[in-house]
Coordinates of N, CA and C in Angstrom, one line a residue:
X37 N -9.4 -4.6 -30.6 CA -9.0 -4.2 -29.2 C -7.5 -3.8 -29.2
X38 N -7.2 -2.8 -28.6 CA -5.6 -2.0 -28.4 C -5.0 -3.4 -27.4
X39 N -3.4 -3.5 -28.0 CA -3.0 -4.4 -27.2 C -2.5 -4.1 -25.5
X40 N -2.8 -2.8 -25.4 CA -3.3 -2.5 -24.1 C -4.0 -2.8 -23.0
X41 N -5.2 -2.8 -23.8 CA -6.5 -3.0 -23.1 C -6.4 -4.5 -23.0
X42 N -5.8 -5.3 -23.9 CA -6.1 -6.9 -24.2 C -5.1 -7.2 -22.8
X43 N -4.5 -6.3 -22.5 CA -3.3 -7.2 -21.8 C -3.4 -6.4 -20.2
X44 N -4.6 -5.7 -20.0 CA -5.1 -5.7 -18.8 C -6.1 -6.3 -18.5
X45 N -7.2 -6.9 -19.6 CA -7.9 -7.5 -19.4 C -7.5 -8.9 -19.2
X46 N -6.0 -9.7 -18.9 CA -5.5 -10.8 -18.6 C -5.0 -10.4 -17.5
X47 N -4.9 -9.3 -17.1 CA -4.4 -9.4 -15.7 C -4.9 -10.0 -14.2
X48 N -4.6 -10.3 -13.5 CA -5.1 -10.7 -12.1 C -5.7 -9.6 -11.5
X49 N -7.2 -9.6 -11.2 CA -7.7 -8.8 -10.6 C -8.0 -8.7 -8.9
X50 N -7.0 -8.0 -8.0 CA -7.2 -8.1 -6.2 C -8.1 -6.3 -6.2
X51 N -8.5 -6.8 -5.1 CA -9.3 -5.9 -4.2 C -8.0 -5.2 -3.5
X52 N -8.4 -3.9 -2.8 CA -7.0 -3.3 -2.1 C -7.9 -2.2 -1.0
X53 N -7.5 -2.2 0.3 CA -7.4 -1.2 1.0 C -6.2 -0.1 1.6
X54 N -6.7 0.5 0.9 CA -5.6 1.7 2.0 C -6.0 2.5 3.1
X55 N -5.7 2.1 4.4 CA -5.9 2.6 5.3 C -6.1 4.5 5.6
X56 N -7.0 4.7 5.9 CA -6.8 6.4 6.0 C -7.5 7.0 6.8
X57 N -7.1 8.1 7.2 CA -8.2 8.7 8.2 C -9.1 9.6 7.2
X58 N -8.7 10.1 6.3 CA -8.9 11.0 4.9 C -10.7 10.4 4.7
X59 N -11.1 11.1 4.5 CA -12.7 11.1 4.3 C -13.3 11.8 2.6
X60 N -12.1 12.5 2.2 CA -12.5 12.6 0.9 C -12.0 12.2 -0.5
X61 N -11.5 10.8 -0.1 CA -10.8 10.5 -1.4 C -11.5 9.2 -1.7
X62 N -12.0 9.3 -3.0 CA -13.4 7.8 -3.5 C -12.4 6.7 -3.8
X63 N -12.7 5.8 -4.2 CA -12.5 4.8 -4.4 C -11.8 4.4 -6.1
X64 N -10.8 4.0 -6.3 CA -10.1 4.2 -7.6 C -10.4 2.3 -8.2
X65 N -10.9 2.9 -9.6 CA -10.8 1.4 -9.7 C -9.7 1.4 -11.3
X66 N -9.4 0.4 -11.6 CA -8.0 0.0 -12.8 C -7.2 0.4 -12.8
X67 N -6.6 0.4 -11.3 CA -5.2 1.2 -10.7 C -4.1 -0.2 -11.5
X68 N -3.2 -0.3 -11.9 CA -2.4 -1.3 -11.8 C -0.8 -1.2 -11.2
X69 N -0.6 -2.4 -10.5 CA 0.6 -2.3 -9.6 C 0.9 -3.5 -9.7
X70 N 2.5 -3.6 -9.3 CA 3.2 -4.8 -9.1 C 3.2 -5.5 -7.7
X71 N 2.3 -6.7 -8.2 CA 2.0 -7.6 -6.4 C 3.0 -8.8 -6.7
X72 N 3.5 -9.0 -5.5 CA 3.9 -10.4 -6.1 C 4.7 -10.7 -7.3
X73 N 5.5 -9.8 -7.7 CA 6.4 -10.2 -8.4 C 5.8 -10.3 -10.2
X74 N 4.0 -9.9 -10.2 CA 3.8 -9.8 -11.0 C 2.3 -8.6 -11.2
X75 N 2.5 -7.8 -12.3 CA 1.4 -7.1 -12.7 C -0.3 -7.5 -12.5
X76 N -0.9 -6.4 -11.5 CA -2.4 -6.8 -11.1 C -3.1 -5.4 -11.4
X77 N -4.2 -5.7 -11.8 CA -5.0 -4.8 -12.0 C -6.0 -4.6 -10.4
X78 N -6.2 -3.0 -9.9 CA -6.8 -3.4 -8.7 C -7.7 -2.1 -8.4
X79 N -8.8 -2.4 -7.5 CA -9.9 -1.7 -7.4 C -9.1 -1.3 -5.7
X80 N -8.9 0.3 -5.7 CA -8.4 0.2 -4.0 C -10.0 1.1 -3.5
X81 N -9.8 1.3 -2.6 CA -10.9 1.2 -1.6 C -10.2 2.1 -0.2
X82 N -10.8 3.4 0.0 CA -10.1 3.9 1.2 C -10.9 4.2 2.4
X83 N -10.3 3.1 3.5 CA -10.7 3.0 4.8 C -10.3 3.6 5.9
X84 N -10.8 4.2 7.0 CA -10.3 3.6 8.1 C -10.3 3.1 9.3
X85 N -11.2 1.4 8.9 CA -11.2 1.0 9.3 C -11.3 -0.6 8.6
X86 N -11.2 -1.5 9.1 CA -11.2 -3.0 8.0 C -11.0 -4.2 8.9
X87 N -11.9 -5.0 8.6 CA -12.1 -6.3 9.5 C -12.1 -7.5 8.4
X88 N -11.0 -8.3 8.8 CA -11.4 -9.5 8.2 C -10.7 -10.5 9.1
X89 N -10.5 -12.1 8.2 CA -9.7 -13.0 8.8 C -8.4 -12.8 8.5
X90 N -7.4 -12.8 9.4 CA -5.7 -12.4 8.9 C -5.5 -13.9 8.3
X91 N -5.1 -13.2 7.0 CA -4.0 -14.6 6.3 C -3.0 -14.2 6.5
X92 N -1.9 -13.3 6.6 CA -0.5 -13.4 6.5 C 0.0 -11.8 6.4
X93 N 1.1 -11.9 6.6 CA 2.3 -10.4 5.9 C 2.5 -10.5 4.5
X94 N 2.1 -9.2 4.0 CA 2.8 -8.8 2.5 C 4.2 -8.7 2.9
X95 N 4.9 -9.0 1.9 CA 6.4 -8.7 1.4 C 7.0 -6.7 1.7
X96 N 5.7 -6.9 1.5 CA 5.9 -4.8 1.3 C 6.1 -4.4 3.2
X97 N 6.6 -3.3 3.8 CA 6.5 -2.8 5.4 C 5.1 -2.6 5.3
X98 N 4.1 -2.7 6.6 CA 3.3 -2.0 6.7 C 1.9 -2.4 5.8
X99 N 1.8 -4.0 5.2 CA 1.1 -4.3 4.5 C 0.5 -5.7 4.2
X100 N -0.9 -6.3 4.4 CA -0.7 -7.1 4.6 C -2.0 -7.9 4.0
X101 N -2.5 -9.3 4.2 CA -3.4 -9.9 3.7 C -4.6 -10.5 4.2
X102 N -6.0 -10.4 4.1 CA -6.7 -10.5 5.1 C -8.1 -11.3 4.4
X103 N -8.9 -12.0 4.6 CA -9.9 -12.8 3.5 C -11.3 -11.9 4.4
X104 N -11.9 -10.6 3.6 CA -12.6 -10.2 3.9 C -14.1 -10.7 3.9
X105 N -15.4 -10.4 4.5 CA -16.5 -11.0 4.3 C -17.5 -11.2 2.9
X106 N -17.0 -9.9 2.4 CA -17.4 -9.3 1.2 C -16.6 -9.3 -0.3
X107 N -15.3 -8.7 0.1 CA -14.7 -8.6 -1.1 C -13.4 -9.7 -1.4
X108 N -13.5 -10.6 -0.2 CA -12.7 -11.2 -0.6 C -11.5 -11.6 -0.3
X109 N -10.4 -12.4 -0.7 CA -8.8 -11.9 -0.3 C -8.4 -10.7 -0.3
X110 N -8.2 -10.0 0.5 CA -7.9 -8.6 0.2 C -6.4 -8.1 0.9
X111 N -5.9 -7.5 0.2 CA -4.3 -6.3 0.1 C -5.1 -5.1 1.2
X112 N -4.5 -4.6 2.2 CA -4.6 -3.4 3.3 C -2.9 -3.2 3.3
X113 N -3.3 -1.9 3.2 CA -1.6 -1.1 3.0 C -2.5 0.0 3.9
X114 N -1.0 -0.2 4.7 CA -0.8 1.4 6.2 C -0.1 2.4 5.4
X115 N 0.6 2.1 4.5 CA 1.8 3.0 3.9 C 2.9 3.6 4.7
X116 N 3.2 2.6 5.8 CA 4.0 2.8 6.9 C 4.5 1.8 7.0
X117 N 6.0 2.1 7.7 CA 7.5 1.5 7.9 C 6.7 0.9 9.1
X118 N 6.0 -0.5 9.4 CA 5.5 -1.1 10.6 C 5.5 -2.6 9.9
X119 N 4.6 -3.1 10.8 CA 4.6 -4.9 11.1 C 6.4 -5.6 11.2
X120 N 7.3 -5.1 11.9 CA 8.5 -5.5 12.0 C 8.5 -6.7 12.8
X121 N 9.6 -7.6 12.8 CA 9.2 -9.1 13.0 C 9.6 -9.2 14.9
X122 N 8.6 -9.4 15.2 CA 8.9 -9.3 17.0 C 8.8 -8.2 17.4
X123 N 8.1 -7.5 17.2 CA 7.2 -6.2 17.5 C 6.0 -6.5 18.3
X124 N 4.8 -5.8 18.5 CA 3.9 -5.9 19.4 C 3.1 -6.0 18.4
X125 N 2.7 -5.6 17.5 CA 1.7 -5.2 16.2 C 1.7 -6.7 15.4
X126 N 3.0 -7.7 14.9 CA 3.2 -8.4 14.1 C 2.7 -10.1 15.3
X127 N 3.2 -9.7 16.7 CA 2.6 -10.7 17.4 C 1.2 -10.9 17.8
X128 N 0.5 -9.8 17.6 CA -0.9 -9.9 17.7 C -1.9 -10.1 16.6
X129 N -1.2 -10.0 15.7 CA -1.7 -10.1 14.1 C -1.3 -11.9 14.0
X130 N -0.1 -12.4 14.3 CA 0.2 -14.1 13.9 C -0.7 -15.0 14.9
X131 N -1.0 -14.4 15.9 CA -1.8 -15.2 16.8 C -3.2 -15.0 16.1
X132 N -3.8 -14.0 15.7 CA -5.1 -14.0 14.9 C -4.9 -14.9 13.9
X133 N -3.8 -15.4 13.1 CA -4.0 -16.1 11.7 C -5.5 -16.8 12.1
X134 N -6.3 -16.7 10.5 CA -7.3 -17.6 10.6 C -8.8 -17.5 11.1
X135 N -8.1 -16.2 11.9 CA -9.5 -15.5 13.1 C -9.7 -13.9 12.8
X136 N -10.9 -13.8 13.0 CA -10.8 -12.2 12.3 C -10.3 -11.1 13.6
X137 N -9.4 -9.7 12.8 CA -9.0 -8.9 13.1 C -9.3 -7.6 12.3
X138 N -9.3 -6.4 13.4 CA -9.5 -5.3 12.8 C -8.2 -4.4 13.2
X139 N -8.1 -3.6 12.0 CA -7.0 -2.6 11.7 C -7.8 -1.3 11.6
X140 N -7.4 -0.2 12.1 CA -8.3 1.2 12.4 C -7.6 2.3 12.9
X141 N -7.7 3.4 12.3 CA -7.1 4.7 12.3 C -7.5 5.9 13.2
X142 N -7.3 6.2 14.2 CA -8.0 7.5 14.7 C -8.5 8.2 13.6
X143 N -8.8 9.5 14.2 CA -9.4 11.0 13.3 C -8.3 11.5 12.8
X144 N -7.0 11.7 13.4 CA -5.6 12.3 13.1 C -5.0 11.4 11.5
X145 N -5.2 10.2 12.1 CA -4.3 9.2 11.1 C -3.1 8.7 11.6
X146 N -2.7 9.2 13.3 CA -1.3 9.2 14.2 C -1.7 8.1 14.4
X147 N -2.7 7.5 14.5 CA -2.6 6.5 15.8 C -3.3 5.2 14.7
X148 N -2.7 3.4 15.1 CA -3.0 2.8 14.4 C -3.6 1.7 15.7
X149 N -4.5 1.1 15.5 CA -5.2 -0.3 16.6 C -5.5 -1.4 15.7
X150 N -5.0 -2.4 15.9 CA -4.9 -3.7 16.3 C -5.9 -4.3 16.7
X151 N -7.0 -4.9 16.6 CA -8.0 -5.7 17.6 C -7.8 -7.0 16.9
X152 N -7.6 -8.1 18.1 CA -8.2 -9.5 17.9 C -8.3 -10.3 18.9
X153 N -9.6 -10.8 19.3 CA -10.1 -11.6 20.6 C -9.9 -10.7 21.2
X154 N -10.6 -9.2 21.1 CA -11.2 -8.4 22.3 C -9.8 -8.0 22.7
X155 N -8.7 -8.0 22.0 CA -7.5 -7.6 22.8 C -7.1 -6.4 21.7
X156 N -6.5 -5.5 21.7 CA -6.1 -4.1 21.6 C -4.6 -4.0 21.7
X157 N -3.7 -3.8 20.3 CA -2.8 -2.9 20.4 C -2.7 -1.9 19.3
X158 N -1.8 -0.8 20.2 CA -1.7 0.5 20.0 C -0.6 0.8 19.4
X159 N -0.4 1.2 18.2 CA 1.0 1.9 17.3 C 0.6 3.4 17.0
X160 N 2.0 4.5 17.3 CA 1.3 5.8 17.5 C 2.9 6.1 16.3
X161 N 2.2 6.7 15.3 CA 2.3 6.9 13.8 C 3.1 8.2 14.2
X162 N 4.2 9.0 14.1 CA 4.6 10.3 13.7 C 3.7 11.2 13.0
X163 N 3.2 10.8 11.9 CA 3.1 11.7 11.0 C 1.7 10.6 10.2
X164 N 0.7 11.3 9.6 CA -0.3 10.3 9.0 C 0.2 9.6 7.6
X165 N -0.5 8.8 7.6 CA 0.3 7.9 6.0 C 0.0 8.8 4.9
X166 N 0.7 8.7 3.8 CA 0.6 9.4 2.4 C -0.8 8.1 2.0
X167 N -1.6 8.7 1.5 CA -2.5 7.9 0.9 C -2.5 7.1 -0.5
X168 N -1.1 6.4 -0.7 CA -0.4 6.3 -2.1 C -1.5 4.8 -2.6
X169 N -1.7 5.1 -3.6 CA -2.8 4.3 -4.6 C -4.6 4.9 -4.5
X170 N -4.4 5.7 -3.8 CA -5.7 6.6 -3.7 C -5.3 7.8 -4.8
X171 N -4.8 8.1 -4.6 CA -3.9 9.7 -5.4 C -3.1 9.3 -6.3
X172 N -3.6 10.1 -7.5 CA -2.2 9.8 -8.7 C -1.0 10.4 -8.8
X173 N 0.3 10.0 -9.3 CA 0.9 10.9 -9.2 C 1.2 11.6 -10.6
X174 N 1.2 12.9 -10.3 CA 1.2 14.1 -11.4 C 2.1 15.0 -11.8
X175 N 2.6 15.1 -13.1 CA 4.0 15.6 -13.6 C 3.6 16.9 -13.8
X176 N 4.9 17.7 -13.0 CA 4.9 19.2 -13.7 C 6.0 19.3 -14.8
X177 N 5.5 20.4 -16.3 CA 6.7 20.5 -17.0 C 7.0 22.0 -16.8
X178 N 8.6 21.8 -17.1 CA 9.2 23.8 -17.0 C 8.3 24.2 -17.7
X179 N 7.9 25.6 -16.9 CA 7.2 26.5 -17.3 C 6.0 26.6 -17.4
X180 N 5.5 25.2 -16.3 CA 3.7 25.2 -16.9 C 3.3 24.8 -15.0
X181 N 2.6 25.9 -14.5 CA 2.2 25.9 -13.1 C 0.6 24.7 -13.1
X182 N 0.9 24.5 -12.0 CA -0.1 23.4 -11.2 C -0.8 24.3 -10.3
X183 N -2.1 24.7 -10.1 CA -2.4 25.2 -9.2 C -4.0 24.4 -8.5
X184 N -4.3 24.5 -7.1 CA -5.0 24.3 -6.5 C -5.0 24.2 -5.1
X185 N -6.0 23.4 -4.4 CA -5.6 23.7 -2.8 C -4.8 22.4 -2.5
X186 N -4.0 23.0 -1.2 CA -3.2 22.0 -0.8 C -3.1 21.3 0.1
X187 N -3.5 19.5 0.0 CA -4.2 19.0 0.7 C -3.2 18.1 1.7
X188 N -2.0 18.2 1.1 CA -1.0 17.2 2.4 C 0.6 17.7 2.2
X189 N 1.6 17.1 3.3 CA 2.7 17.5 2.9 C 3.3 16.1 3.4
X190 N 4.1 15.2 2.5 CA 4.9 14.6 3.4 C 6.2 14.5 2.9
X191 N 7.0 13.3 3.5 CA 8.4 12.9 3.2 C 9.0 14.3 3.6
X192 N 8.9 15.0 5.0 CA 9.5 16.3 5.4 C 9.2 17.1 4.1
X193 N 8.3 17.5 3.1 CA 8.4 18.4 2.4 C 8.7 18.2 1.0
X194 N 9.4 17.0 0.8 CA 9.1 16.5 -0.5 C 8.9 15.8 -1.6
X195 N 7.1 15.9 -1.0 CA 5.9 15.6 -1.6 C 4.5 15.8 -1.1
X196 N 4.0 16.6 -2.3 CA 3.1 17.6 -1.9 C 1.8 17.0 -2.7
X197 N 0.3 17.3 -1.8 CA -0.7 16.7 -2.3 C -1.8 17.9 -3.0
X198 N -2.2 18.1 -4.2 CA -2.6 19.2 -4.6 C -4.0 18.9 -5.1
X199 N -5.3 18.8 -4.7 CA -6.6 18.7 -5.6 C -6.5 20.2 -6.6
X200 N -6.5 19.3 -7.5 CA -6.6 20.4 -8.7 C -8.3 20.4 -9.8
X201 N -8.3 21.1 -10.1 CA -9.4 20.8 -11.2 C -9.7 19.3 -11.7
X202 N -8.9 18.6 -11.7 CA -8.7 17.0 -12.5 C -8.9 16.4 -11.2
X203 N -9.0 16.5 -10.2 CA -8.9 15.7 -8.8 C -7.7 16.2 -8.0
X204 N -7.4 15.1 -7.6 CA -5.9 15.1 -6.0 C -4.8 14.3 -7.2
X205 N -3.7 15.2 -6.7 CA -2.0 14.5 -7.4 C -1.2 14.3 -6.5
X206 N -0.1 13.6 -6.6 CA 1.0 13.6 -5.7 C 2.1 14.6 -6.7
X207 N 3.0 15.3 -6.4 CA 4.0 15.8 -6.8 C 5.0 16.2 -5.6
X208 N 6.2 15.4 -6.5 CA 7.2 15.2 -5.4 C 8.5 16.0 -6.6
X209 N 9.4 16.0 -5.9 CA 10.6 16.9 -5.5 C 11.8 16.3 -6.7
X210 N 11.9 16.7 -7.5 CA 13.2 15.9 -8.4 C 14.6 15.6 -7.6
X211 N 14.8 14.2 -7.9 CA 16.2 13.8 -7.6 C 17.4 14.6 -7.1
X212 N 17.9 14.5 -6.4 CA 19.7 15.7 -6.6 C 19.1 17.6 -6.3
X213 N 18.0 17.7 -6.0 CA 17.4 19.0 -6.1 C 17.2 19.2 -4.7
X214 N 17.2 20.6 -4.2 CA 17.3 20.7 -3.0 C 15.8 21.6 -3.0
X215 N 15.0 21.3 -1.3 CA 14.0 22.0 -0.9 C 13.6 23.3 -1.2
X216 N 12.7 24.3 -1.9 CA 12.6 25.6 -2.7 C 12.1 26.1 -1.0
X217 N 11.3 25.4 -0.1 CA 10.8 25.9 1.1 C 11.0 24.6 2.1
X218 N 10.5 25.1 3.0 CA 10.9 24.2 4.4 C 9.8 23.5 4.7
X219 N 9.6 22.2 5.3 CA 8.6 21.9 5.5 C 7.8 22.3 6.3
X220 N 8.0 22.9 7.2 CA 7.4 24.1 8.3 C 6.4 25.4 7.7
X221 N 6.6 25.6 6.2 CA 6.5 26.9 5.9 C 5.0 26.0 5.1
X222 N 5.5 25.1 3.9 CA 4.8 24.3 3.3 C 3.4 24.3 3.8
X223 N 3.9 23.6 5.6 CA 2.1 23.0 6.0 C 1.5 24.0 7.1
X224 N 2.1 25.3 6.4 CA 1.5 26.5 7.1 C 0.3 26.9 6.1
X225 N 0.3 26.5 4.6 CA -0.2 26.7 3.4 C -1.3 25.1 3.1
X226 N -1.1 24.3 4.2 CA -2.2 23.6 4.2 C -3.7 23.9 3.8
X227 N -4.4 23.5 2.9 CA -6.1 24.3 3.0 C -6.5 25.4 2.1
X228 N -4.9 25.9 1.7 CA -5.1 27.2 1.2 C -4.9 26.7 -0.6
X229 N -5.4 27.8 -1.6 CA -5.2 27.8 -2.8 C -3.6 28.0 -3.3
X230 N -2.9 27.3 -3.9 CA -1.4 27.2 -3.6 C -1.1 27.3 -5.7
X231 N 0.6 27.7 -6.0 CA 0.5 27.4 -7.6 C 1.6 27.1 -7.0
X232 N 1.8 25.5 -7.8 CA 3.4 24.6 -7.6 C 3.6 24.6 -9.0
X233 N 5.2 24.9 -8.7 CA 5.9 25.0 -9.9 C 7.5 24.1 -9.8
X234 N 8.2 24.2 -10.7 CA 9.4 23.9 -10.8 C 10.8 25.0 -10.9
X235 N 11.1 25.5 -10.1 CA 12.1 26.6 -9.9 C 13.1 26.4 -10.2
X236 N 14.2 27.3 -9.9 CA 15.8 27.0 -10.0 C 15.8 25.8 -9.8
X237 N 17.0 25.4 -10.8 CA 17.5 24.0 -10.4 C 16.7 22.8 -10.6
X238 N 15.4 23.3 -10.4 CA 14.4 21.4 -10.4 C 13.6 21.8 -9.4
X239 N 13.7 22.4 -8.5 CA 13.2 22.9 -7.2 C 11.6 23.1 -7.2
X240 N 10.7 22.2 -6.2 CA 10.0 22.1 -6.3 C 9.2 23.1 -5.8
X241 N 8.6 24.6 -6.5 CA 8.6 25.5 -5.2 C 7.0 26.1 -5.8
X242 N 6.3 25.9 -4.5 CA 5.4 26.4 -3.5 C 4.8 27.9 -3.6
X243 N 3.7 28.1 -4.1 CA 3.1 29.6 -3.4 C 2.0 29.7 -3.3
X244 N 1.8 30.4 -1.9 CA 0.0 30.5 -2.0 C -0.3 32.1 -2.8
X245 N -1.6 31.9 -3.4 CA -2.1 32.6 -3.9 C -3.5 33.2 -3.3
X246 N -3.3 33.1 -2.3 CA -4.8 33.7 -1.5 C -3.7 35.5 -0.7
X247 N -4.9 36.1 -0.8 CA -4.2 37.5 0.0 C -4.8 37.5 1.1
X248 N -3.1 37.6 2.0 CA -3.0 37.2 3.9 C -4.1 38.7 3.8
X249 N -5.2 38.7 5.3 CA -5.5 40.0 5.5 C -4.4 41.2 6.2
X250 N -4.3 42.5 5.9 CA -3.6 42.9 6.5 C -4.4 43.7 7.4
X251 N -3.2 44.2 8.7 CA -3.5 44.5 9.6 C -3.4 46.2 9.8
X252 N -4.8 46.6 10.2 CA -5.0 48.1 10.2 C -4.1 48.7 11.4
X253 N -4.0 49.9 10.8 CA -3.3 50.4 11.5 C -3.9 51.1 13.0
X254 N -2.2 51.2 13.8 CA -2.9 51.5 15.2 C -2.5 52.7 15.6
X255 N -3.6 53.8 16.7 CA -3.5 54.8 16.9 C -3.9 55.6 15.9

């Protein structure tokens, strides 16, 4: 056995939800990530929606611990800057300790609810979460294009979600490197067949490959 394999197979194995409104991304199992200060091997699971008993706050914003009916102690990540201490969201979650609560997403992915003892609160999201541990993230090298449709845009633009032939990637924006396009222009190319490359500079730059219809002429 590769000392690889030996040394995941001693790993701690958790269960993981990531909240989503996303409907087409399956379920990832031998993800491994750093919980707790140490290396876990983990099966994530993409919801959105999840009920269990609240045990507590993760360490991480926006993430937290819950003993589900089925799978167990379980990790739910919003992938969002939330659960702040004396907030509306973090005092309805401490009063559930021990009692079950549900966490749930609209259709957009804007909007986040809170239920415990029949009571309801409402956090309304900017922008929907990046689906991070659902999606891998995927390296471009100079001179070699990435092409497929393009399925998300976040962090203003840079980082871009691409299903390619191999599945869904994340590819984001090199350090010190400035925007190739705007974010405005990016998630006008949502849906569409796109080739990401690496431009001037590091520049992470964008193009759709579908031909716009043009417009016949008038008169």
């Amino acid at each position: 056995m590769a000392e690889k394999e030996y040394q995941a197979e001693k790993m701690k194995h958790i269960n993981t939800v990531v909240l989503t409104h996303r409907r087409d991304l399956p379920k990832r199992e031998g993800v491994i990530a750093h919980v707790n200060n140490e290396s876990v091997m983990q099966t994530v699971y993409p919801g959105q929606s999840v009920t269990g008993d609240f045990l507590r706050l993760d360490d991480r914003p926006g993430s937290l611990w819950m003993k589900h009916p089925k799978l167990g102690e379980l990790l739910v990540h919003t992938n969002k800057n939330i659960f702040k201490p004396g907030d509306e969201l973090v005092n309805a979650l401490q009063q559930s300790k021990g009692h079950p609560v549900t966490l749930s997403l609209d259709k957009t992915g804007t909007k986040l609810f809170v239920v415990q003892n029949g009571l309801e609160v409402k956090q309304d999201l900017k922008t929907p979460a990046l689906p991070m541990g659902l999606v891998q993230s995927g390296l471009i090298n100079y001179g070699v294009d990435v092409t497929g449709e393009l399925k998300g845009v976040y962090n203003k633009g840079a980082t871009l979600e691409i299903q390619t032939k191999d599945g869904p990637f994340f590819y984001g924006q090199l350090p010190g490197t400035d925007l190739a396009q705007s974010e405005v222009s990016a998630r006008k190319m949502i849906g569409k067949k796109v080739e990401l490359s690496y431009g001037h500079r590091g520049a992470l730059t964008l193009r759709s490959l579908e031909v716009e219809p043009q417009l016949g002429k008038v008169g």
